Structures are given as structure tokens and as C-alpha cells.
Amino acid sequence: MTAEPMRKPDSGAGIIVAIDGPAGAGKSTIARELARHFGLLNLETGAMYRAFALRALRKGLPLDRAGALETLAAETSIRLEPGDEENRVLLDGEDVTGLIRNPMVTDAASRVSVFPAIRAWMVSLQQQLGAQGGVVMEGRDIGTVVFPHANVKIFLDAAPEVRGQRRYQQLGRNGAMPPPADEIVRDLRARDDRDRNRADSPLKPAADAVLLDSTNLSLDEVVAAAVQIVARRLAAADSTSAPVTPK
Ligand code: DC
């Protein structure tokens, strides 16, 4: 008996799926569902920028000092480990997974991510993580910079008000008291502005990305649409690469 695992017909073994889009568009949820469906590892690159931002905040570094941030980066280790629900993030060996989702770190992550040296470091780590394929990687520049040759690229978007409302509901889960919805929308817009307008690898759809606008879709509908996009690409790739066996 061979111990080889059964390959699901729609398995994505070896492939790279890139999911990019603005904050609150639902990338993490879609990436997680795609990973489950196609048997891929789910890698959230935003968590890496967040971990570094946490380090800078703890050090009390001004977040606009490129040189100081670069020096800090040289002595910082960040590891991302795929998990079923969310990624585990290790900052210099410390598990900081539960410490990087608050508003202060969120804002700081967007600020430190504008610097080319920080981006180059992160991109190289991310390329190593995905080198074997079999991953769905989400972020802002996956289809444009990290894996420009990804097999499937999805750019997930939604109107800012809708993204803000979803974030509001998410933050209010478990009985927590979220900030007012209009404040959340304002912060999202500010972060969008910075992410879209930075000079180095700004957030934008890759030329060959499939645009998926979730403004008027339920979560189930977005997941179904994303699964269909990936399945179609895999089927198309299979049919073009299938060896022709002479009878
Ligand atoms: O996806 P997220 O909200 O966790 O990302 C936090 C910040 O990190 C985001 O505002 C911009 C930055 N980021 C980036 O510049 N490039 C990525 N690939 C992922 C995140």
C-alpha cells in the first residue's frame, strides 16, 4: 500500500493564490476558506507588518524614521506559521498573535510599511514562505510584487462604508464595545489612502487579477465566487498542461 495522500480533483497542490485588496474587504476570511477548500496553507502577510510595528512601538521609535526602523528590522526576527483559523506570529520567538490586532498596531503597521527597506525585507521572507507553492497568500502587493507569477490573483474590494460596517460588527462580537462606525470608516479611509498612495508597491490590482467586489454580496456568495475563480484557473491550467498520451 502506498501512503500517498489522495489528491482531491480540485486540489491546488503546488499552486500560489494571491489575494490583495484594501483593509476590511474580507481577505482573511476568503483566504481561509480558499485554503480549506483547496488544501492550501493560508499566509496573512499583514500580520508580519503588524508584528514589526509592535516591535517599533515597544521600542518607542518614531514611525517616520526610515533609518531607525531599518536598523531595528536588522535585529528583528519575524516568523509566520499557518494555522486553521488564523496565523501564528512569532516576534523574536514571542507569540504575539493576540497583540497585533488593536487600533494602535493597525495604524502603525500601515505607517512602517511605506518604507522600501522594510518592504524588501518582508517581501523576501514572504517569497521564502511561499516558495514551495500550495499557498494562498493575502496582503496588498502579493500579485504585483511578492508573486507576480502567482497562478491565480484575486483583488477583493468593497465600498468603504460597507467595509467599515463589517469591521464594526466584527469588533462588537463577544459583547465588546466597538468605536463608533463613522470613526472606523474614517480610519479605514486613512489607511486606504496611505496603502494606495505610497511610492513603493502601492495597493493596486495586478493587471491580470480578477476583480471581486463584495459590496453587495454576502460572505457565502463571496466565498462561492472566489472558489469558482480558483477552480476555473486550475481547470484551465490542467487542460493546457495535461500530457498527451499516445494510444
Ligand atoms: O492586512 P492587514 O490589515 O493586517 O495589514 C496591515 C498593514 O500592513 C496594512 O495597512 C498595510 C500593510 N501591508 C502591506 O503593506 N503589504 C502587505 N502585503 C500586507 C500588509
PDB file of C-alpha atoms and ligand atoms in Angstrom:
ATOM      1  CA  MET A   1       0.000   0.000   0.000  1.00  0.00           C
ATOM      2  CA  THR A   2       1.318   3.412  -0.773  1.00  0.00           C
ATOM      3  CA  ALA A   3       0.903   6.135   1.813  1.00  0.00           C
ATOM      4  CA  GLU A   4       0.434   8.785  -0.844  1.00  0.00           C
ATOM      5  CA  PRO A   5      -2.453  11.113   0.097  1.00  0.00           C
ATOM      6  CA  MET A   6      -5.454  11.137  -2.214  1.00  0.00           C
ATOM      7  CA  ARG A   7      -5.398  14.232  -4.402  1.00  0.00           C
ATOM      8  CA  LYS A   8      -8.758  15.973  -4.455  1.00  0.00           C
ATOM      9  CA  PRO A   9      -9.816  16.605  -8.070  1.00  0.00           C
ATOM     10  CA  ASP A  10      -9.719  20.345  -7.432  1.00  0.00           C
ATOM     11  CA  SER A  11      -6.607  20.224  -5.245  1.00  0.00           C
ATOM     12  CA  GLY A  12      -4.245  23.143  -5.531  1.00  0.00           C
ATOM     13  CA  ALA A  13      -1.045  21.255  -4.707  1.00  0.00           C
ATOM     14  CA  GLY A  14       1.926  23.454  -5.642  1.00  0.00           C
ATOM     15  CA  ILE A  15      -0.051  26.486  -6.720  1.00  0.00           C
ATOM     16  CA  ILE A  16       0.044  30.044  -5.430  1.00  0.00           C
ATOM     17  CA  VAL A  17      -3.157  32.024  -4.969  1.00  0.00           C
ATOM     18  CA  ALA A  18      -2.641  35.756  -4.345  1.00  0.00           C
ATOM     19  CA  ILE A  19      -5.388  37.737  -2.615  1.00  0.00           C
ATOM     20  CA  ASP A  20      -4.924  41.506  -2.451  1.00  0.00           C
ATOM     21  CA  GLY A  21      -7.228  44.337  -1.501  1.00  0.00           C
ATOM     22  CA  PRO A  22      -7.872  47.145   0.971  1.00  0.00           C
ATOM     23  CA  ALA A  23      -8.476  46.793   4.710  1.00  0.00           C
ATOM     24  CA  GLY A  24     -11.753  45.204   5.708  1.00  0.00           C
ATOM     25  CA  ALA A  25     -12.587  43.775   2.279  1.00  0.00           C
ATOM     26  CA  GLY A  26     -12.761  40.267   3.767  1.00  0.00           C
ATOM     27  CA  LYS A  27      -9.397  38.978   2.502  1.00  0.00           C
ATOM     28  CA  SER A  28      -8.612  36.934   5.619  1.00  0.00           C
ATOM     29  CA  THR A  29     -11.942  35.122   5.595  1.00  0.00           C
ATOM     30  CA  ILE A  30     -11.805  34.422   1.875  1.00  0.00           C
ATOM     31  CA  ALA A  31      -8.176  33.280   2.066  1.00  0.00           C
ATOM     32  CA  ARG A  32      -9.005  30.944   4.959  1.00  0.00           C
ATOM     33  CA  GLU A  33     -11.979  29.431   3.108  1.00  0.00           C
ATOM     34  CA  LEU A  34      -9.981  29.005  -0.103  1.00  0.00           C
ATOM     35  CA  ALA A  35      -7.185  27.344   1.869  1.00  0.00           C
ATOM     36  CA  ARG A  36      -9.669  24.872   3.355  1.00  0.00           C
ATOM     37  CA  HIS A  37     -11.361  24.169   0.067  1.00  0.00           C
ATOM     38  CA  PHE A  38      -8.225  23.589  -1.991  1.00  0.00           C
ATOM     39  CA  GLY A  39      -5.973  22.153   0.719  1.00  0.00           C
ATOM     40  CA  LEU A  40      -3.574  25.123   0.782  1.00  0.00           C
ATOM     41  CA  LEU A  41      -1.657  26.889   3.520  1.00  0.00           C
ATOM     42  CA  ASN A  42      -3.063  30.279   4.377  1.00  0.00           C
ATOM     43  CA  LEU A  43      -0.489  33.043   4.923  1.00  0.00           C
ATOM     44  CA  GLU A  44      -1.515  36.522   6.140  1.00  0.00           C
ATOM     45  CA  THR A  45       1.287  38.921   5.280  1.00  0.00           C
ATOM     46  CA  GLY A  46      -0.332  41.863   7.096  1.00  0.00           C
ATOM     47  CA  ALA A  47       0.395  40.039  10.356  1.00  0.00           C
ATOM     48  CA  MET A  48       4.121  40.345   9.624  1.00  0.00           C
ATOM     49  CA  TYR A  49       3.936  44.128   9.171  1.00  0.00           C
ATOM     50  CA  ARG A  50       1.851  44.272  12.333  1.00  0.00           C
ATOM     51  CA  ALA A  51       4.417  42.304  14.325  1.00  0.00           C
ATOM     52  CA  PHE A  52       7.196  44.642  13.209  1.00  0.00           C
ATOM     53  CA  ALA A  53       5.033  47.671  14.029  1.00  0.00           C
ATOM     54  CA  LEU A  54       4.512  46.253  17.530  1.00  0.00           C
ATOM     55  CA  ARG A  55       8.277  45.959  17.935  1.00  0.00           C
ATOM     56  CA  ALA A  56       8.749  49.599  16.850  1.00  0.00           C
ATOM     57  CA  LEU A  57       6.014  50.775  19.224  1.00  0.00           C
ATOM     58  CA  ARG A  58       7.509  48.856  22.128  1.00  0.00           C
ATOM     59  CA  LYS A  59      10.878  50.468  21.384  1.00  0.00           C
ATOM     60  CA  GLY A  60       9.205  53.878  21.281  1.00  0.00           C
ATOM     61  CA  LEU A  61      10.634  54.590  17.811  1.00  0.00           C
ATOM     62  CA  PRO A  62       9.093  57.433  15.782  1.00  0.00           C
ATOM     63  CA  LEU A  63       7.295  55.687  12.938  1.00  0.00           C
ATOM     64  CA  ASP A  64       8.523  58.124  10.285  1.00  0.00           C
ATOM     65  CA  ARG A  65      12.257  57.470  10.826  1.00  0.00           C
ATOM     66  CA  ALA A  66      13.292  55.182   7.972  1.00  0.00           C
ATOM     67  CA  GLY A  67      16.887  54.730   9.189  1.00  0.00           C
ATOM     68  CA  ALA A  68      15.970  53.803  12.752  1.00  0.00           C
ATOM     69  CA  LEU A  69      13.281  51.407  11.542  1.00  0.00           C
ATOM     70  CA  GLU A  70      15.746  49.799   9.159  1.00  0.00           C
ATOM     71  CA  THR A  71      18.258  49.296  11.972  1.00  0.00           C
ATOM     72  CA  LEU A  72      15.529  47.768  14.110  1.00  0.00           C
ATOM     73  CA  ALA A  73      14.492  45.462  11.255  1.00  0.00           C
ATOM     74  CA  ALA A  74      18.053  44.144  11.015  1.00  0.00           C
ATOM     75  CA  GLU A  75      17.847  42.889  14.587  1.00  0.00           C
ATOM     76  CA  THR A  76      14.274  41.583  14.476  1.00  0.00           C
ATOM     77  CA  SER A  77      13.067  38.100  13.630  1.00  0.00           C
ATOM     78  CA  ILE A  78       9.526  37.535  12.431  1.00  0.00           C
ATOM     79  CA  ARG A  79       8.019  34.128  11.764  1.00  0.00           C
ATOM     80  CA  LEU A  80       4.615  33.372  10.385  1.00  0.00           C
ATOM     81  CA  GLU A  81       3.133  29.935  10.959  1.00  0.00           C
ATOM     82  CA  PRO A  82      -0.011  28.870   9.128  1.00  0.00           C
ATOM     83  CA  GLY A  83      -2.932  27.829  11.315  1.00  0.00           C
ATOM     84  CA  ASP A  84      -6.501  26.619  10.787  1.00  0.00           C
ATOM     85  CA  GLU A  85      -8.236  29.777  11.984  1.00  0.00           C
ATOM     86  CA  GLU A  86      -5.500  32.410  11.869  1.00  0.00           C
ATOM     87  CA  ASN A  87      -1.725  32.541  11.502  1.00  0.00           C
ATOM     88  CA  ARG A  88       0.551  32.368  14.494  1.00  0.00           C
ATOM     89  CA  VAL A  89       3.051  35.220  14.520  1.00  0.00           C
ATOM     90  CA  LEU A  90       6.342  34.979  16.368  1.00  0.00           C
ATOM     91  CA  LEU A  91       8.254  38.166  17.075  1.00  0.00           C
ATOM     92  CA  ASP A  92      11.786  37.321  18.206  1.00  0.00           C
ATOM     93  CA  GLY A  93      10.375  33.986  19.334  1.00  0.00           C
ATOM     94  CA  GLU A  94       7.473  35.510  21.320  1.00  0.00           C
ATOM     95  CA  ASP A  95       3.955  34.583  20.239  1.00  0.00           C
ATOM     96  CA  VAL A  96       2.351  37.995  19.608  1.00  0.00           C
ATOM     97  CA  THR A  97      -0.686  36.701  17.699  1.00  0.00           C
ATOM     98  CA  GLY A  98      -3.108  38.153  20.249  1.00  0.00           C
ATOM     99  CA  LEU A  99      -1.367  41.542  20.472  1.00  0.00           C
ATOM    100  CA  ILE A 100      -1.346  42.812  16.904  1.00  0.00           C
ATOM    101  CA  ARG A 101      -4.996  43.488  16.063  1.00  0.00           C
ATOM    102  CA  ASN A 102      -5.631  46.595  18.182  1.00  0.00           C
ATOM    103  CA  PRO A 103      -6.098  50.042  16.557  1.00  0.00           C
ATOM    104  CA  MET A 104      -2.674  51.350  17.598  1.00  0.00           C
ATOM    105  CA  VAL A 105      -0.763  48.477  15.980  1.00  0.00           C
ATOM    106  CA  THR A 106      -3.106  48.577  12.974  1.00  0.00           C
ATOM    107  CA  ASP A 107      -2.281  52.220  12.325  1.00  0.00           C
ATOM    108  CA  ALA A 108       1.438  51.704  12.987  1.00  0.00           C
ATOM    109  CA  ALA A 109       1.598  48.746  10.563  1.00  0.00           C
ATOM    110  CA  SER A 110       0.325  50.933   7.761  1.00  0.00           C
ATOM    111  CA  ARG A 111       2.956  53.574   8.621  1.00  0.00           C
ATOM    112  CA  VAL A 112       6.019  51.315   8.824  1.00  0.00           C
ATOM    113  CA  SER A 113       5.010  49.524   5.624  1.00  0.00           C
ATOM    114  CA  VAL A 114       5.694  52.592   3.447  1.00  0.00           C
ATOM    115  CA  PHE A 115       9.486  52.223   3.737  1.00  0.00           C
ATOM    116  CA  PRO A 116      11.233  50.374   0.880  1.00  0.00           C
ATOM    117  CA  ALA A 117      13.827  48.668   3.129  1.00  0.00           C
ATOM    118  CA  ILE A 118      11.096  47.284   5.384  1.00  0.00           C
ATOM    119  CA  ARG A 119       9.107  46.117   2.359  1.00  0.00           C
ATOM    120  CA  ALA A 120      12.145  44.471   0.746  1.00  0.00           C
ATOM    121  CA  TRP A 121      12.792  42.503   3.947  1.00  0.00           C
ATOM    122  CA  MET A 122       9.146  41.413   4.244  1.00  0.00           C
ATOM    123  CA  VAL A 123       8.863  40.509   0.558  1.00  0.00           C
ATOM    124  CA  SER A 124      11.930  38.302   0.782  1.00  0.00           C
ATOM    125  CA  LEU A 125      10.539  36.496   3.872  1.00  0.00           C
ATOM    126  CA  GLN A 126       7.201  36.035   2.115  1.00  0.00           C
ATOM    127  CA  GLN A 127       8.832  34.673  -1.035  1.00  0.00           C
ATOM    128  CA  GLN A 128      10.674  32.103   1.073  1.00  0.00           C
ATOM    129  CA  LEU A 129       7.444  31.128   2.839  1.00  0.00           C
ATOM    130  CA  GLY A 130       5.595  30.549  -0.417  1.00  0.00           C
ATOM    131  CA  ALA A 131       8.474  29.144  -2.446  1.00  0.00           C
ATOM    132  CA  GLN A 132       7.134  25.559  -2.379  1.00  0.00           C
ATOM    133  CA  GLY A 133       3.675  26.652  -3.532  1.00  0.00           C
ATOM    134  CA  GLY A 134       0.494  25.168  -2.125  1.00  0.00           C
ATOM    135  CA  VAL A 135      -0.366  28.500  -0.520  1.00  0.00           C
ATOM    136  CA  VAL A 136      -2.942  31.218  -0.543  1.00  0.00           C
ATOM    137  CA  MET A 137      -1.183  34.418   0.463  1.00  0.00           C
ATOM    138  CA  GLU A 138      -3.063  37.617   1.251  1.00  0.00           C
ATOM    139  CA  GLY A 139      -1.917  41.205   1.544  1.00  0.00           C
ATOM    140  CA  ARG A 140      -1.554  44.317  -0.584  1.00  0.00           C
ATOM    141  CA  ASP A 141       1.249  43.506  -3.054  1.00  0.00           C
ATOM    142  CA  ILE A 142       1.167  39.723  -3.408  1.00  0.00           C
ATOM    143  CA  GLY A 143       0.031  39.631  -7.039  1.00  0.00           C
ATOM    144  CA  THR A 144       2.087  42.665  -8.056  1.00  0.00           C
ATOM    145  CA  VAL A 145       5.409  42.211  -6.206  1.00  0.00           C
ATOM    146  CA  VAL A 146       5.720  39.128  -3.973  1.00  0.00           C
ATOM    147  CA  PHE A 147       4.427  36.568  -6.501  1.00  0.00           C
ATOM    148  CA  PRO A 148       3.881  38.323  -9.840  1.00  0.00           C
ATOM    149  CA  HIS A 149       3.652  34.839 -11.420  1.00  0.00           C
ATOM    150  CA  ALA A 150       1.022  33.528  -8.989  1.00  0.00           C
ATOM    151  CA  ASN A 151      -1.329  31.025 -10.642  1.00  0.00           C
ATOM    152  CA  VAL A 152      -4.430  32.901  -9.516  1.00  0.00           C
ATOM    153  CA  LYS A 153      -4.767  36.538  -8.450  1.00  0.00           C
ATOM    154  CA  ILE A 154      -7.891  37.961  -6.866  1.00  0.00           C
ATOM    155  CA  PHE A 155      -8.300  41.636  -5.986  1.00  0.00           C
ATOM    156  CA  LEU A 156     -11.024  41.825  -3.363  1.00  0.00           C
ATOM    157  CA  ASP A 157     -12.701  45.174  -2.851  1.00  0.00           C
ATOM    158  CA  ALA A 158     -15.833  46.716  -1.296  1.00  0.00           C
ATOM    159  CA  ALA A 159     -17.185  50.212  -0.680  1.00  0.00           C
ATOM    160  CA  PRO A 160     -15.542  51.861   2.370  1.00  0.00           C
ATOM    161  CA  GLU A 161     -18.876  52.211   4.213  1.00  0.00           C
ATOM    162  CA  VAL A 162     -19.577  48.501   3.810  1.00  0.00           C
ATOM    163  CA  ARG A 163     -16.072  47.554   4.918  1.00  0.00           C
ATOM    164  CA  GLY A 164     -16.425  49.859   7.932  1.00  0.00           C
ATOM    165  CA  GLN A 165     -19.768  48.331   8.862  1.00  0.00           C
ATOM    166  CA  ARG A 166     -18.360  44.805   8.668  1.00  0.00           C
ATOM    167  CA  ARG A 167     -15.396  45.825  10.840  1.00  0.00           C
ATOM    168  CA  TYR A 168     -17.801  47.406  13.320  1.00  0.00           C
ATOM    169  CA  GLN A 169     -19.761  44.174  13.635  1.00  0.00           C
ATOM    170  CA  GLN A 170     -16.590  42.129  13.874  1.00  0.00           C
ATOM    171  CA  LEU A 171     -15.203  44.322  16.683  1.00  0.00           C
ATOM    172  CA  GLY A 172     -18.553  44.194  18.505  1.00  0.00           C
ATOM    173  CA  ARG A 173     -18.578  40.415  18.687  1.00  0.00           C
ATOM    174  CA  ASN A 174     -18.260  38.786  22.110  1.00  0.00           C
ATOM    175  CA  GLY A 175     -20.010  41.718  23.767  1.00  0.00           C
ATOM    176  CA  ALA A 176     -17.108  44.149  23.179  1.00  0.00           C
ATOM    177  CA  MET A 177     -17.848  47.859  22.750  1.00  0.00           C
ATOM    178  CA  PRO A 178     -16.588  48.899  19.293  1.00  0.00           C
ATOM    179  CA  PRO A 179     -15.677  52.502  18.406  1.00  0.00           C
ATOM    180  CA  PRO A 180     -18.443  54.384  16.511  1.00  0.00           C
ATOM    181  CA  ALA A 181     -18.935  53.127  12.951  1.00  0.00           C
ATOM    182  CA  ASP A 182     -18.096  56.509  11.365  1.00  0.00           C
ATOM    183  CA  GLU A 183     -14.795  56.557  13.246  1.00  0.00           C
ATOM    184  CA  ILE A 184     -13.980  53.097  11.890  1.00  0.00           C
ATOM    185  CA  VAL A 185     -14.796  54.233   8.323  1.00  0.00           C
ATOM    186  CA  ARG A 186     -12.605  57.322   8.757  1.00  0.00           C
ATOM    187  CA  ASP A 187      -9.663  55.176   9.934  1.00  0.00           C
ATOM    188  CA  LEU A 188     -10.184  52.739   7.064  1.00  0.00           C
ATOM    189  CA  ARG A 189     -10.116  55.586   4.546  1.00  0.00           C
ATOM    190  CA  ALA A 190      -6.924  56.998   6.065  1.00  0.00           C
ATOM    191  CA  ARG A 191      -5.265  53.583   5.900  1.00  0.00           C
ATOM    192  CA  ASP A 192      -6.521  53.037   2.325  1.00  0.00           C
ATOM    193  CA  ASP A 193      -5.040  56.372   1.334  1.00  0.00           C
ATOM    194  CA  ARG A 194      -1.642  55.508   2.762  1.00  0.00           C
ATOM    195  CA  ASP A 195      -1.657  51.955   1.362  1.00  0.00           C
ATOM    196  CA  ARG A 196      -2.766  53.087  -2.114  1.00  0.00           C
ATOM    197  CA  ASN A 197      -0.568  56.157  -2.421  1.00  0.00           C
ATOM    198  CA  ARG A 198       2.783  55.079  -1.039  1.00  0.00           C
ATOM    199  CA  ALA A 199       5.603  55.276  -3.575  1.00  0.00           C
ATOM    200  CA  ASP A 200       6.833  51.707  -3.106  1.00  0.00           C
ATOM    201  CA  SER A 201       4.470  48.928  -4.232  1.00  0.00           C
ATOM    202  CA  PRO A 202       1.185  50.704  -3.553  1.00  0.00           C
ATOM    203  CA  LEU A 203      -2.022  48.739  -3.217  1.00  0.00           C
ATOM    204  CA  LYS A 204      -3.426  48.192  -6.716  1.00  0.00           C
ATOM    205  CA  PRO A 205      -4.787  45.279  -8.698  1.00  0.00           C
ATOM    206  CA  ALA A 206      -2.263  43.351 -10.791  1.00  0.00           C
ATOM    207  CA  ALA A 207      -3.014  43.676 -14.493  1.00  0.00           C
ATOM    208  CA  ASP A 208      -4.051  40.011 -14.598  1.00  0.00           C
ATOM    209  CA  ALA A 209      -6.005  39.955 -11.306  1.00  0.00           C
ATOM    210  CA  VAL A 210      -9.679  39.025 -11.229  1.00  0.00           C
ATOM    211  CA  LEU A 211     -11.597  41.857  -9.532  1.00  0.00           C
ATOM    212  CA  LEU A 212     -14.127  40.708  -6.964  1.00  0.00           C
ATOM    213  CA  ASP A 213     -16.312  43.436  -5.466  1.00  0.00           C
ATOM    214  CA  SER A 214     -18.083  42.194  -2.362  1.00  0.00           C
ATOM    215  CA  THR A 215     -20.089  45.363  -1.663  1.00  0.00           C
ATOM    216  CA  ASN A 216     -23.437  43.726  -2.408  1.00  0.00           C
ATOM    217  CA  LEU A 217     -22.541  40.125  -1.674  1.00  0.00           C
ATOM    218  CA  SER A 218     -22.992  38.010   1.441  1.00  0.00           C
ATOM    219  CA  LEU A 219     -19.970  36.228   2.838  1.00  0.00           C
ATOM    220  CA  ASP A 220     -21.188  32.905   1.416  1.00  0.00           C
ATOM    221  CA  GLU A 221     -21.583  34.488  -2.010  1.00  0.00           C
ATOM    222  CA  VAL A 222     -18.063  35.949  -1.964  1.00  0.00           C
ATOM    223  CA  VAL A 223     -16.591  32.629  -0.881  1.00  0.00           C
ATOM    224  CA  ALA A 224     -18.501  30.824  -3.639  1.00  0.00           C
ATOM    225  CA  ALA A 225     -17.306  33.358  -6.236  1.00  0.00           C
ATOM    226  CA  ALA A 226     -13.677  33.092  -5.079  1.00  0.00           C
ATOM    227  CA  VAL A 227     -13.795  29.267  -5.114  1.00  0.00           C
ATOM    228  CA  GLN A 228     -15.154  29.394  -8.645  1.00  0.00           C
ATOM    229  CA  ILE A 229     -12.401  31.770  -9.809  1.00  0.00           C
ATOM    230  CA  VAL A 230      -9.672  29.497  -8.421  1.00  0.00           C
ATOM    231  CA  ALA A 231     -11.321  26.290  -9.690  1.00  0.00           C
ATOM    232  CA  ARG A 232     -11.635  27.732 -13.205  1.00  0.00           C
ATOM    233  CA  ARG A 233      -7.995  28.797 -13.278  1.00  0.00           C
ATOM    234  CA  LEU A 234      -6.876  25.364 -12.061  1.00  0.00           C
ATOM    235  CA  ALA A 235      -9.022  23.616 -14.628  1.00  0.00           C
ATOM    236  CA  ALA A 236      -7.682  25.871 -17.396  1.00  0.00           C
ATOM    237  CA  ALA A 237      -4.092  25.243 -16.292  1.00  0.00           C
ATOM    238  CA  ASP A 238      -4.753  21.480 -16.118  1.00  0.00           C
ATOM    239  CA  SER A 239      -6.156  21.361 -19.610  1.00  0.00           C
ATOM    240  CA  THR A 240      -3.220  23.278 -21.093  1.00  0.00           C
ATOM    241  CA  SER A 241      -0.555  21.271 -19.259  1.00  0.00           C
ATOM    242  CA  ALA A 242      -2.074  17.774 -19.484  1.00  0.00           C
ATOM    243  CA  PRO A 243       0.348  15.427 -21.247  1.00  0.00           C
ATOM    244  CA  VAL A 244      -0.958  13.893 -24.447  1.00  0.00           C
ATOM    245  CA  THR A 245      -0.520  10.138 -24.132  1.00  0.00           C
ATOM    246  CA  PRO A 246      -0.411   8.256 -27.437  1.00  0.00           C
ATOM    247  CA  LYS A 247      -2.791   5.252 -27.562  1.00  0.00           C
TER     248      LYS A 247
HETATM  249  O1   DC B   1      -3.888  43.195   6.083  1.00  0.00           O
HETATM  250  P1   DC B   1      -3.626  43.977   7.350  1.00  0.00           P
HETATM  251  O2   DC B   1      -4.757  44.924   7.656  1.00  0.00           O
HETATM  252  O3   DC B   1      -3.315  43.074   8.502  1.00  0.00           O
HETATM  253  O4   DC B   1      -2.305  44.857   7.053  1.00  0.00           O
HETATM  254  C1   DC B   1      -1.808  45.793   7.962  1.00  0.00           C
HETATM  255  C2   DC B   1      -0.981  46.827   7.214  1.00  0.00           C
HETATM  256  O5   DC B   1       0.182  46.214   6.678  1.00  0.00           O
HETATM  257  C3   DC B   1      -1.671  47.481   6.023  1.00  0.00           C
HETATM  258  O6   DC B   1      -2.307  48.694   6.374  1.00  0.00           O
HETATM  259  C4   DC B   1      -0.572  47.726   5.028  1.00  0.00           C
HETATM  260  C5   DC B   1       0.494  46.742   5.397  1.00  0.00           C
HETATM  261  N1   DC B   1       0.622  45.635   4.446  1.00  0.00           N
HETATM  262  C6   DC B   1       1.364  45.859   3.313  1.00  0.00           C
HETATM  263  O7   DC B   1       1.833  46.987   3.095  1.00  0.00           O
HETATM  264  N2   DC B   1       1.602  44.846   2.442  1.00  0.00           N
HETATM  265  C7   DC B   1       1.088  43.631   2.658  1.00  0.00           C
HETATM  266  N3   DC B   1       1.353  42.634   1.784  1.00  0.00           N
HETATM  267  C8   DC B   1       0.294  43.388   3.799  1.00  0.00           C
HETATM  268  C9   DC B   1       0.056  44.431   4.663  1.00  0.00           C
END
